[in-house]
Short mmCIF file of C-alpha atoms in Angstrom, two decimals:
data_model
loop_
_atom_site.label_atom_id
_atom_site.label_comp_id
_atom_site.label_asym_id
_atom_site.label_seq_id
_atom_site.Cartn_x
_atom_site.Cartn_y
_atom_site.Cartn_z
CA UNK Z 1 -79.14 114.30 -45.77
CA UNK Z 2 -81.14 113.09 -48.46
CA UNK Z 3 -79.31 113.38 -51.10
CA UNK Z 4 -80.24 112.12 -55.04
CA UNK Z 5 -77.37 111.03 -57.26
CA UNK Z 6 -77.34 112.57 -60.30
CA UNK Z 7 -76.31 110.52 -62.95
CA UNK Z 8 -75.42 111.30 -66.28
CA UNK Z 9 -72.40 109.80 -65.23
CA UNK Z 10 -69.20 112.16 -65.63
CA UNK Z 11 -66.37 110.34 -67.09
CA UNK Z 12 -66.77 112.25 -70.38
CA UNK Z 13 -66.75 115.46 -68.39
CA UNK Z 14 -63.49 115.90 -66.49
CA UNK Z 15 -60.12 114.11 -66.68
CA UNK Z 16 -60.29 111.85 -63.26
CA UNK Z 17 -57.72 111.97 -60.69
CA UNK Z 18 -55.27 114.71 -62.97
CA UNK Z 19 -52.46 115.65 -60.30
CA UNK Z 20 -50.38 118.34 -61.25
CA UNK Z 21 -46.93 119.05 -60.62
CA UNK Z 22 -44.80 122.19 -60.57
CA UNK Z 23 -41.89 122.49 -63.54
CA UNK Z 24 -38.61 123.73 -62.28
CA UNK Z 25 -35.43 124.58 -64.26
CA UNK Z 26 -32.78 124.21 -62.38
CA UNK Z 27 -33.24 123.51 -58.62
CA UNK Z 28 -35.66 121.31 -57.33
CA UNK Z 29 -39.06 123.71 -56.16
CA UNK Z 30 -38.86 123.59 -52.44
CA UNK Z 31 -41.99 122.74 -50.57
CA UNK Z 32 -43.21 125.56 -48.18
CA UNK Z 33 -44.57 124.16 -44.55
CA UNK Z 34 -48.21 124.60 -44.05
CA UNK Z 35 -49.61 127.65 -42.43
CA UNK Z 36 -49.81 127.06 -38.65
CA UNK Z 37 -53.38 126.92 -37.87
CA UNK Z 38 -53.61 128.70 -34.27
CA UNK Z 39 -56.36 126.39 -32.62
CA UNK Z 40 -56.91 122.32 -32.65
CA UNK Z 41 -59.89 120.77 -33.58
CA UNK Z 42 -61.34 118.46 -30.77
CA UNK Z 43 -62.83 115.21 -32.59
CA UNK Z 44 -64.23 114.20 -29.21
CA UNK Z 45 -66.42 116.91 -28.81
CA UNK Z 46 -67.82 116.88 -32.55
CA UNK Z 47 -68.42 113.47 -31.30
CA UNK Z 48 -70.23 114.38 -28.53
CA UNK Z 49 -72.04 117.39 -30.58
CA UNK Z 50 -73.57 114.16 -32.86
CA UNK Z 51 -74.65 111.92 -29.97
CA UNK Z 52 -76.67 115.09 -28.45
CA UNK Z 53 -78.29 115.42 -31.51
CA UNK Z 54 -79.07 112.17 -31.66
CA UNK Z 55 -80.22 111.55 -27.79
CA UNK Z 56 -83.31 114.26 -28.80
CA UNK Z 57 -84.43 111.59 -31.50
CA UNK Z 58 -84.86 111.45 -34.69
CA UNK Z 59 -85.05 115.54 -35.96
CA UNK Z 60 -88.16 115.74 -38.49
CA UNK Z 61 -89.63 118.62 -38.98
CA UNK Z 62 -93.55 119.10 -36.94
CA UNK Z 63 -92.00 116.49 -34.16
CA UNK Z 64 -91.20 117.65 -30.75
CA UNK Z 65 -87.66 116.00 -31.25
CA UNK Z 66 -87.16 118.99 -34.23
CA UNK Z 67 -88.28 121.53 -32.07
CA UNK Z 68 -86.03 120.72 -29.17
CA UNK Z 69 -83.01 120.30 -31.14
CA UNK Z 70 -83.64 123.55 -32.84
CA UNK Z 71 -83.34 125.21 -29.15
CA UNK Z 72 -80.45 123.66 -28.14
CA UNK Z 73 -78.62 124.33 -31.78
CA UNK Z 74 -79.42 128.15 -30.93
CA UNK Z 75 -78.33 127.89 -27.68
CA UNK Z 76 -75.13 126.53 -28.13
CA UNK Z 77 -74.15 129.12 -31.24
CA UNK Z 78 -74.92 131.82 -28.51
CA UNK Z 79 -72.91 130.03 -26.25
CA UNK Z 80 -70.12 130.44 -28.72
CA UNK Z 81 -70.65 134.39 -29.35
CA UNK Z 82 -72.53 134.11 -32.48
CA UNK Z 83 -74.55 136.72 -33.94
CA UNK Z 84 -77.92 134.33 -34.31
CA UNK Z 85 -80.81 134.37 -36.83
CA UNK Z 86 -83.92 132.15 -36.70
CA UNK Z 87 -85.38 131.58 -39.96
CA UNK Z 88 -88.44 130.00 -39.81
CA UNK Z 89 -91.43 129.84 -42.52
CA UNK Z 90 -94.11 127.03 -43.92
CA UNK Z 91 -93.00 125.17 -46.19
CA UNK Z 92 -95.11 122.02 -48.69
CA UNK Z 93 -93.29 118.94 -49.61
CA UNK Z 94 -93.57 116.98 -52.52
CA UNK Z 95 -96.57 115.04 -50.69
CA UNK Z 96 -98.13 118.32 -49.90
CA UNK Z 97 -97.24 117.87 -45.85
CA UNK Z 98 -96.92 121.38 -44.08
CA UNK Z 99 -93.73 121.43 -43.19
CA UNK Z 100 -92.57 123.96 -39.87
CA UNK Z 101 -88.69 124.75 -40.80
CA UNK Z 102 -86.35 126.69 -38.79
CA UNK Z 103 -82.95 127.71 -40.12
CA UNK Z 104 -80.48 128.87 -37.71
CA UNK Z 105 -78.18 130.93 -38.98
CA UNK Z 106 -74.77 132.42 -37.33
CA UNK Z 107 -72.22 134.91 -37.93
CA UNK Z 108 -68.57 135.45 -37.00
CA UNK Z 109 -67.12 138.78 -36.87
CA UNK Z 110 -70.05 139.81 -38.20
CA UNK Z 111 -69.05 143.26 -39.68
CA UNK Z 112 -66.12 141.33 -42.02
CA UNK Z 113 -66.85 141.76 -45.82
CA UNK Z 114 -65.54 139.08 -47.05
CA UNK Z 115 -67.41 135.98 -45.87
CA UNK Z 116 -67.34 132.58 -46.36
CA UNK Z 117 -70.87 130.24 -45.32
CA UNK Z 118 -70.02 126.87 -44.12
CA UNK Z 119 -73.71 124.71 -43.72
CA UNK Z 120 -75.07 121.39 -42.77
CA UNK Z 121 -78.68 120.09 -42.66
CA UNK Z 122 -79.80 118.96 -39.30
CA UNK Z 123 -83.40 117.67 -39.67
CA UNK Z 124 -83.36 113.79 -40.35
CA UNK Z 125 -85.22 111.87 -43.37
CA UNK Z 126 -88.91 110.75 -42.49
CA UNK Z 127 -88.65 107.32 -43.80
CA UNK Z 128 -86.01 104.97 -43.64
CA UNK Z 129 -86.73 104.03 -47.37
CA UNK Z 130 -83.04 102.39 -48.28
CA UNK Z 131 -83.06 100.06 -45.48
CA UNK Z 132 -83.09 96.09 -46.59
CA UNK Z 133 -86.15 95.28 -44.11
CA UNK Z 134 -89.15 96.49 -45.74
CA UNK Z 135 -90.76 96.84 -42.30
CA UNK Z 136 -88.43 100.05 -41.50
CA UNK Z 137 -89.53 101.87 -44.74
CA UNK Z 138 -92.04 103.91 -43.32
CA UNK Z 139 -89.78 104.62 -39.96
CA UNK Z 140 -87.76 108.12 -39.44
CA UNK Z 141 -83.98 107.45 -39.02
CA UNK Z 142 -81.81 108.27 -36.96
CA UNK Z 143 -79.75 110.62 -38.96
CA UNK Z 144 -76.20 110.61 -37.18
CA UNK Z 145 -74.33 110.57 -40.10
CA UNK Z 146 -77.00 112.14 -42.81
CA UNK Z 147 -76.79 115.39 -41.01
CA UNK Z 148 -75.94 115.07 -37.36
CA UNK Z 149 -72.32 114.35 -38.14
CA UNK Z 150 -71.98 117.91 -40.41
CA UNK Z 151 -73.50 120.08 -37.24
CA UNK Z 152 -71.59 118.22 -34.83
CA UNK Z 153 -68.47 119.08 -36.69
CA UNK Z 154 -69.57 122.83 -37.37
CA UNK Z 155 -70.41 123.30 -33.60
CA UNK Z 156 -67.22 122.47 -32.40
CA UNK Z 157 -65.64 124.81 -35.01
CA UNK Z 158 -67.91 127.62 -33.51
CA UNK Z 159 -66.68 126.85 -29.82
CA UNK Z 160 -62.96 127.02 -31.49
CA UNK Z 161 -64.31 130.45 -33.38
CA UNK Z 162 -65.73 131.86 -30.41
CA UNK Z 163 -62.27 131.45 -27.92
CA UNK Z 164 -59.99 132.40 -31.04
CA UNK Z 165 -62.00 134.65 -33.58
CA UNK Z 166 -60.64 134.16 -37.81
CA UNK Z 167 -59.58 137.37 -39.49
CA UNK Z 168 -62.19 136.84 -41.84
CA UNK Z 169 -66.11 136.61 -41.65
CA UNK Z 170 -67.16 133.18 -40.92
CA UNK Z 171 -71.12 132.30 -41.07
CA UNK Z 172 -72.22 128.77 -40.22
CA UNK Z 173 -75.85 127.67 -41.50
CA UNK Z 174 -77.90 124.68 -39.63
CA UNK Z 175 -80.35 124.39 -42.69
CA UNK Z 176 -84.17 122.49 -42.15
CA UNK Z 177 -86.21 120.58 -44.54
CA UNK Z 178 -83.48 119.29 -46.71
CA UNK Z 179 -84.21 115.22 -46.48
CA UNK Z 180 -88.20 115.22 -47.24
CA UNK Z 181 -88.22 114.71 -50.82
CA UNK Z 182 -88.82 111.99 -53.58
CA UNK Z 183 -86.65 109.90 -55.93
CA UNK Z 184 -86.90 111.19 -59.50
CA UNK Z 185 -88.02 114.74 -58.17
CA UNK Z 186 -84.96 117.00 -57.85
CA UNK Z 187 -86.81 120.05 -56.80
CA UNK Z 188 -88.08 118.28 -53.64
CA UNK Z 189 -84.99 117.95 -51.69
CA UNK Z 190 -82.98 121.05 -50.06
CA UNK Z 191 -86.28 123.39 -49.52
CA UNK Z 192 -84.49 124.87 -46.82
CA UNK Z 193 -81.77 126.14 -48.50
CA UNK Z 194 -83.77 127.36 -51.51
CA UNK Z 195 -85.61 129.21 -48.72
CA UNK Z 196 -82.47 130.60 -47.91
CA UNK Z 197 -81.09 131.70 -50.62
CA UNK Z 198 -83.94 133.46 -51.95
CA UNK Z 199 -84.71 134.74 -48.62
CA UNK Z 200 -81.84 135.91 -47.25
CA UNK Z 201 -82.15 136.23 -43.55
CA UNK Z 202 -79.96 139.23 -43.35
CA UNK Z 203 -80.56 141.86 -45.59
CA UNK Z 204 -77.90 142.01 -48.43
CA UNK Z 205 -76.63 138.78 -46.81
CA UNK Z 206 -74.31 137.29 -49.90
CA UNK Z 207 -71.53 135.18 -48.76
CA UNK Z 208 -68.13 134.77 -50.95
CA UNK Z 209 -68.55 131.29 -51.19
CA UNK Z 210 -70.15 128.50 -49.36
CA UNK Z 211 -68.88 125.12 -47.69
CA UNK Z 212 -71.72 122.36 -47.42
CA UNK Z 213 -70.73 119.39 -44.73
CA UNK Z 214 -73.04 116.45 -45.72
CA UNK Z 215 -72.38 112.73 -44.20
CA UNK Z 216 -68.87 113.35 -42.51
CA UNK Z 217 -69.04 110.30 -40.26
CA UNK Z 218 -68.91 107.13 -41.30
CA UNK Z 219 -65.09 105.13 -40.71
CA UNK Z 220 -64.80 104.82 -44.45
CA UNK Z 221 -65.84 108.08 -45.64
CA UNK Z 222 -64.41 109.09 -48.92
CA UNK Z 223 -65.03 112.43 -50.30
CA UNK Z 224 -64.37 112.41 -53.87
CA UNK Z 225 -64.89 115.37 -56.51
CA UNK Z 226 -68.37 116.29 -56.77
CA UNK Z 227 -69.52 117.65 -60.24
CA UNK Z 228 -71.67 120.97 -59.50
CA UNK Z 229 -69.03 121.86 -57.45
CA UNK Z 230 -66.35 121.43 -59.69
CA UNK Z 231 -68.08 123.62 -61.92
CA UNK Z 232 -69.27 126.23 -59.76
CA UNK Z 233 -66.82 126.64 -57.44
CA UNK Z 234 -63.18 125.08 -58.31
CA UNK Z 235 -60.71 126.99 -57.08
CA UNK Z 236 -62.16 126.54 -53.57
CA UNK Z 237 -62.72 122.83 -54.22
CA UNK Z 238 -58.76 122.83 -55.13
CA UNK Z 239 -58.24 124.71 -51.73
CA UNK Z 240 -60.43 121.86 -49.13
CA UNK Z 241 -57.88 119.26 -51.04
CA UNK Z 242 -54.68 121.09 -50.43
CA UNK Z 243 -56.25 121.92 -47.07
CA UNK Z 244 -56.21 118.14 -46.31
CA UNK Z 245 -52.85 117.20 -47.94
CA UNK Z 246 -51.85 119.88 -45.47
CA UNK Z 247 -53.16 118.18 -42.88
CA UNK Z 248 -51.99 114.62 -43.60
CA UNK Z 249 -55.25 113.37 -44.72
CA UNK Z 250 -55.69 113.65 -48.00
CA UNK Z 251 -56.37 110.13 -48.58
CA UNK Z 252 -60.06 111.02 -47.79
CA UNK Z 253 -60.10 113.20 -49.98
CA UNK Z 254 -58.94 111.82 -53.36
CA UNK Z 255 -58.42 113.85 -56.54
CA UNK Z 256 -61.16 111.46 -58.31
CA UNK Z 257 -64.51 112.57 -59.74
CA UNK Z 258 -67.42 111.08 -57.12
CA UNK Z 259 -70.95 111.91 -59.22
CA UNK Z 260 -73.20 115.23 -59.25
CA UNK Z 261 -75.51 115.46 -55.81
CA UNK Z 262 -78.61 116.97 -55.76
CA UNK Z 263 -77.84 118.41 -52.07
CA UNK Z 264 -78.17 121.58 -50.30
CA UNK Z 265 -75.25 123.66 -52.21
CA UNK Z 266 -77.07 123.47 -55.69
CA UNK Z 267 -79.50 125.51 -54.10
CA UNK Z 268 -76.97 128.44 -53.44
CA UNK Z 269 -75.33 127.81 -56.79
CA UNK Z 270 -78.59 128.71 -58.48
CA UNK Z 271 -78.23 131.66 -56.78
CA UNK Z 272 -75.03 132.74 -57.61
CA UNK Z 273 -73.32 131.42 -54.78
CA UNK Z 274 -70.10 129.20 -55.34
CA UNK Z 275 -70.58 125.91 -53.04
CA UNK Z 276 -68.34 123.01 -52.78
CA UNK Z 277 -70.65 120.18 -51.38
CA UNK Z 278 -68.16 117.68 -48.70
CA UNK Z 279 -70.08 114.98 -48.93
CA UNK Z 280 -69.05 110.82 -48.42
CA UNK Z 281 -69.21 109.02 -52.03
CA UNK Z 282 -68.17 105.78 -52.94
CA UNK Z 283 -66.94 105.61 -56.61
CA UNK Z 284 -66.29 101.96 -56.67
CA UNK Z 285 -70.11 101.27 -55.52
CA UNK Z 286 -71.59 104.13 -56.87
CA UNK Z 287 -73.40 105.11 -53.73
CA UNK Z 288 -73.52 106.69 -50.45
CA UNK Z 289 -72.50 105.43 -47.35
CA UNK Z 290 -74.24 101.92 -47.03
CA UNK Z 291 -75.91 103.90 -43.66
CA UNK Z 292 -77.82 105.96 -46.00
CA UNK Z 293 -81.53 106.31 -45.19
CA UNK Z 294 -81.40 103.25 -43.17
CA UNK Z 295 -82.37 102.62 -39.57
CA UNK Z 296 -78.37 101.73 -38.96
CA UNK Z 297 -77.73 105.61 -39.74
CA UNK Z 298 -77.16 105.61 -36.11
CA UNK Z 299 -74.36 106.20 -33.29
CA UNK Z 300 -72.73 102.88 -33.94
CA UNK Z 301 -71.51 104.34 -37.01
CA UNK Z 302 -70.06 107.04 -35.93
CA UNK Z 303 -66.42 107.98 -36.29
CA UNK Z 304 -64.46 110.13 -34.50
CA UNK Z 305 -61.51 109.69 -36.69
CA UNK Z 306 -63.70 111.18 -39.53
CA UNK Z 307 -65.30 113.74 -37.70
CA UNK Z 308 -61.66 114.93 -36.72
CA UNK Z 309 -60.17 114.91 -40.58
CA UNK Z 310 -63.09 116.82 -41.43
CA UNK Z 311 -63.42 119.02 -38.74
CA UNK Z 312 -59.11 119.78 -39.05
CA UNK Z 313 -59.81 120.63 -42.49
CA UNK Z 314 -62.42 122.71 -42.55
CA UNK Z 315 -60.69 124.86 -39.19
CA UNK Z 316 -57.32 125.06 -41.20
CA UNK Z 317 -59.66 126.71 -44.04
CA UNK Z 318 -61.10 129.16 -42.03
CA UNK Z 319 -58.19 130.20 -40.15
CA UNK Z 320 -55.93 130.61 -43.30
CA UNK Z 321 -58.07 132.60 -45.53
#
């Protein structure tokens, strides 16, 4: 995921880390138990879903490691009963390279009006431009936490949609060309979502709101507040953090303001869409992951633990809408 921070930095913005709390007169409120969520997320295979990903090398667009992945993404939605769209066009980066996307989009009960899109990227930055030996700048990385880790945790919530279908409509988007862009030039990252959402690959296609997954599996992941989402979408951001209280991990998801991320949901925002971007900030460095567009954005780093607190929050969303 190539993400840009955007910083005109927020603390003037929103009130940081503002918990509320019910009044009462009387008796004490009591708490209500969680809504059972009928299936279990299986951290093991989003696991496995990332090292696949990984094993076809690293997933730039024009390679024959893109193109392969693409098939096997496809395959497995099928696999899962998914309605499936291929969405592929020309697109020119910032450096004017050609670049052959493909976005894969699926549906879930399909004929459902109300709809929520949950997305990930899953093509891998060109260059690992971040990394601390100069010598790896003009290498592709890996990419199994900037975007393997949010497919691999979508595709095992497809398998668990397609034994035990949600009452409402539930798309998931693999979007392309999101990590080819330049620092300082917002309008180069996310082209395939902009394709997207100005191209919708279903006619009338205009989901309720939108979940992006972006760099869900490092061992410290953090997902703080992030800013466009706050403002575009905050009742749903309030829902993912009561989601993960519900589920006992709400320490990864702290009620803190992160930074605003130029990243695939501002695309759909522009369009009218409210997004709430998921996405591994750390407030105290100011920064991504240290993985971030570096040749250790690999396996290694890979945590099934965080793949798992994701991947229980975002089921527990879909199943209780």
């Amino acid at each position: 995921m190539c993400k840009m921070i955007n910083a005109v930095i927020l603390g003037l913005i929103l009130s940081l880390a503002s918990c509320s709390q019910k009044a009462v007169s009387g008796n004490e409120a009591v708490a209500e138990s969680p809504a059972e969520v009928p299936v279990v997320f299986n951290a093991d295979s989003a696991y496995a879903n990332v090292a696949r990903q990984v094993s076809f090398g690293p997933r730039v667009p024009g390679t024959d490691a893109h193109r392969q992945c693409g098939e096997w993404l496809a395959a497995r939605l099928r696999a899962a009963g998914a309605k499936v769209t291929e969405q592929t066009a020309t697109l020119k980066a910032f450096d004017g390279t050609s670049l052959p996307m493909k976005n894969i989009f699926a549906q879930f009960n399909p004929k459902a009006e109300n709809r929520l899109l949950l997305l990930a990227h899953w093509d891998c930055r060109p260059w690992a431009d971040n990394d601390p030996d100069e010598g790896n700048h003009s290498r592709p990385v890996d990419g199994a936490n900037d975007g393997a880790s949010g497919v691999g945790v979508l595709l095992e919530l497809a398998r668990l949609m397609g034994e035990k279908a949600p009452q409402s409509g539930v798309d998931i988007l693999f979007v392309d060309a999101e990590d080819w862009g330049a620092e300082g030039n917002d309008d180069s990252w996310a082209l395939g979502a902009k394709y997207f959402a100005e191209n919708p690959p279903v006619e009338g296609y205009f989901p309720d709101e939108a979940i992006l997954l972006d760099m869900v599996g490092d061992k410290d992941a953090v997902f703080c507040k992030e800013y466009f989402s706050e403002q575009a979408a905050p009742g749903l951001a309030a829902r993912v953090r009561a989601a993960a209280a519900d589920e006992g991990v709400g320490e990864r998801f702290p009620n803190i303001m992160g930074s605003a991320v130029t990243d695939d949901h501002v695309k759909l925002i522009e369009n009218g869409i409210p997004a709430v971007d998921i996405i591994d900030y750390r407030v105290d460095q100011q920064s991504f992951a240290p993985t971030w567009h570096t040749a250790a954005d690999n396996l290694d780093n890979i945590s099934r633990k965080t793949l798992g607190d994701v991947g229980k929050v975002i089921t527990r969303i879909v199943y209780t809408r």
